[in-house]
Amino acid sequence: MPRVLLLYCFVFLLPTESCRRLCQAASKSKEQVSARPHGVCDGVCLEKSSCSQPCPPDTQGNMGFLCRQKKWHKITDTCRTLTAFNIFEAGEYSIQPSGGTKITEYANKKSETITDVLMRKCPRDLSCVIRNIQRSPRIPGNIAVIVQLLRNISTVLTTDVDEAKMQSYSIMANHILNSKSISNWTFIPDRNSSWVLLHSVNSFARKLFINKHPIDIADVFIHTMGTTISRDDTGKNFSFSMRVNDTGDEVTGRVSISRDELQKMPSPSKAISIAFPTLGAILEASVLENVTVNGLVLSVILPKELQRISLIFEKISKSEEMRTQCVGWHSLESRWDQQACQMIQENSQQAVCTCRPSRLFTSFSILMAPHVLESPILVYITYIGLGISICSLVLCLSIEALVWGEVTKTEISYLRHVCIANIAASLLVADVWFIVAAFLSGPATSHSACVAATFFVHFFYLSVFFWMLAKALLILYGILIVFHTLPKSALVASLFTVGYGCPLVIAAITVAATEPGKGYLRPETCWLNWDMTKALMAFVVPALAIVVVNLVTVTLVIVKTRQAAVGSSMFQEVRAIVRISKNIAILTPLLGLTWGFGIATVLDDHSLAFHIIFSLLNAFQGFFILVFGTILDPKIRQALKDRVTSAKWISRTSENLSSDFSRHPTKGPS
């Protein structure tokens, strides 16, 4: 490095003293870097502690490490060899002493960026940086430099891009899209680099000028095709076949524009398509979704009149255990979105999608996600069960209101019916909001409504669980007499705090913590996100914890009931077992123990039997509450019987009075 600096000093006729100082500074800096260790952090590795180390010799930047499980793990890497000083093949340019990205032309004393010099030095074809870029190692810092350069070029060039410029641009992009560089993308501090590259390539290609002849620029990891289209064409296809890794196996992709779509064009225009075999894997490191891109990423640049295209993706992984989704890349929210595409046909080899290209959606692919069991039986059970549950819950609340005065005369019975009534009310509102959320089109088109529906579904289903917890605490109160010193008003306030206060806090914190980063909702439906922010944990953890508490409560009830039967005759023993069975039958639906079957569906998500049992028990939970919590309650039945008897007595009395009145009508004054 000092020799190179010295050479440039002579070329630019710098003063000898300035040159000596610059060379000494560079030599001293190099000695300091060489003397320091790289790749290993000094000191004790404490959990979640971090450190920074210099890059290896002849590179600039540093590496960041994080301590996890008593080992240092590299999390960031800015090591680079490419600089403004050496990226050009030849010229009178050098890096500023500050080490910034601007370069100085000593003859004119003018400060410029790399892109400015590139546009001035080789504006015809952008070729003056290609050789050194291709020679550079594909380390994280170099990748970041090239991404920024490609971004700046796509921004600076506002006129038509010819084939020569597109060829050079593709060569630069191809270098960092190499399959051997995929792992290095994960260490770039700017997690947006992958989609910045995608947006930059699409933006640059949008300016591509196509004359009479089609354009076909094929590199190993990026392939660009362009042609002119008109309403007279019978259809237009772009077919690609590219390697996705070092195995040599190629994967195909095809873009088809139908004749009917072409009829919508008022005048001839251009159509451009770009295929990326490795960009899907690179995007995965940034998107942090629990999905895998399973085909080529196909970008399509079309006139705005064309609103529907067909895409055929050959699958990279032919596994039948994974489900496939047709998706488009949302350019504003930087994520894959199912709303842009629809699956038309799928088999083990390929998927056929229909997609809607626009300014928001330019790039498309297919995702491979873990298999989710889908069956018409489960759908029918869910919606029929919800309908029956809603009617049952309305009837349950009506009966409670009708007999409230007769069944709440004692403190324990009053508190018990407060719990049952609020469980029924919360589940009723939760079911209604669930249906509302199901009928919304999804987060992409109804984001605000989807957030509201998800919040209320989350809140009211949590309320169901926490009122079930309140019911369990009430049973413990009846068995253990824990709260015998508390007044009735304090108990009621405690129940409402548990039943509604805790769910409100959890639901509010969840939406406040995840929605600003667009991590509250799932991409395809109105429900809590799992892959990106794990927001679903705010429902699963409290629900399962309450199920455990309720299991303990049922165990205590069983033990208490059996203790009452100890020392009894065989007949009494049988009666005790019957009472235990009744207790379990009543407590199971009321305390939400049926949700425990959800664990079985997680452990074995391919078992249709577990899913059917889980769906039956939960979809019909409102019906179970009506039967076991209301109809089978002897006091409620007696109160209803008394109401019916009273109504009959009143009816008979009314009839007798009417009969007497008709036999002996009141005589008027003579």
Tab-separated table of N, CA, C and O in Angstrom, residues 115 146-156 169 190 195-197 199-200:
chain	number	residue	atom	x	y	z
A	115	THR	N	-19.954	6.679	-8.226
A	115	THR	CA	-20.922	6.658	-9.316
A	115	THR	C	-20.715	7.838	-10.258
A	115	THR	O	-20.817	7.693	-11.486
A	146	ILE	N	-20.980	-3.187	-3.683
A	146	ILE	CA	-21.531	-3.382	-5.027
A	146	ILE	C	-23.037	-3.109	-5.042
A	146	ILE	O	-23.563	-2.516	-5.994
A	147	VAL	N	-23.740	-3.528	-3.982
A	147	VAL	CA	-25.178	-3.243	-3.902
A	147	VAL	C	-25.426	-1.741	-3.917
A	147	VAL	O	-26.306	-1.245	-4.635
A	148	GLN	N	-24.643	-1.000	-3.135
A	148	GLN	CA	-24.808	0.449	-3.093
A	148	GLN	C	-24.483	1.085	-4.443
A	148	GLN	O	-25.160	2.020	-4.888
A	149	LEU	N	-23.453	0.557	-5.115
A	149	LEU	CA	-23.090	1.072	-6.430
A	149	LEU	C	-24.216	0.830	-7.433
A	149	LEU	O	-24.593	1.731	-8.197
A	150	LEU	N	-24.782	-0.383	-7.442
A	150	LEU	CA	-25.882	-0.697	-8.353
A	150	LEU	C	-27.104	0.164	-8.057
A	150	LEU	O	-27.817	0.592	-8.977
A	151	ARG	N	-27.336	0.417	-6.786
A	151	ARG	CA	-28.465	1.275	-6.413
A	151	ARG	C	-28.267	2.697	-6.939
A	151	ARG	O	-29.199	3.303	-7.492
A	152	ASN	N	-27.057	3.220	-6.764
A	152	ASN	CA	-26.775	4.585	-7.215
A	152	ASN	C	-26.861	4.701	-8.738
A	152	ASN	O	-27.363	5.696	-9.271
A	153	ILE	N	-26.375	3.673	-9.430
A	153	ILE	CA	-26.432	3.704	-10.898
A	153	ILE	C	-27.875	3.738	-11.374
A	153	ILE	O	-28.239	4.510	-12.280
A	154	SER	N	-28.725	2.900	-10.772
A	154	SER	CA	-30.132	2.864	-11.194
A	154	SER	C	-30.843	4.171	-10.891
A	154	SER	O	-31.830	4.515	-11.550
A	155	THR	N	-30.346	4.908	-9.894
A	155	THR	CA	-30.951	6.191	-9.547
A	155	THR	C	-30.448	7.314	-10.446
A	155	THR	O	-31.220	8.174	-10.886
A	156	VAL	N	-29.149	7.285	-10.736
A	156	VAL	CA	-28.536	8.372	-11.507
A	156	VAL	C	-28.979	8.339	-12.968
A	156	VAL	O	-29.276	9.377	-13.561
A	169	TYR	N	-24.255	-3.959	-16.169
A	169	TYR	CA	-25.006	-3.965	-14.914
A	169	TYR	C	-25.275	-5.403	-14.461
A	169	TYR	O	-25.142	-5.739	-13.278
A	190	ASP	N	-26.704	-4.085	7.078
A	190	ASP	CA	-27.960	-3.584	6.526
A	190	ASP	C	-28.775	-4.766	6.013
A	190	ASP	O	-28.509	-5.318	4.939
A	195	TRP	N	-33.198	-6.945	-0.749
A	195	TRP	CA	-34.319	-6.389	-1.516
A	195	TRP	C	-33.966	-5.052	-2.150
A	195	TRP	O	-34.597	-4.645	-3.131
A	196	VAL	N	-32.952	-4.347	-1.627
A	196	VAL	CA	-32.452	-3.152	-2.314
A	196	VAL	C	-31.869	-3.546	-3.672
A	196	VAL	O	-32.081	-2.869	-4.682
A	197	LEU	N	-31.144	-4.673	-3.702
A	197	LEU	CA	-30.607	-5.169	-4.967
A	197	LEU	C	-31.731	-5.516	-5.940
A	197	LEU	O	-31.686	-5.143	-7.124
A	199	HIS	N	-34.817	-4.377	-6.012
A	199	HIS	CA	-35.473	-3.142	-6.464
A	199	HIS	C	-34.588	-2.386	-7.457
A	199	HIS	O	-35.089	-1.833	-8.447
A	200	SER	N	-33.281	-2.365	-7.222
A	200	SER	CA	-32.366	-1.636	-8.101
A	200	SER	C	-32.321	-2.262	-9.489
A	200	SER	O	-32.353	-1.554	-10.513
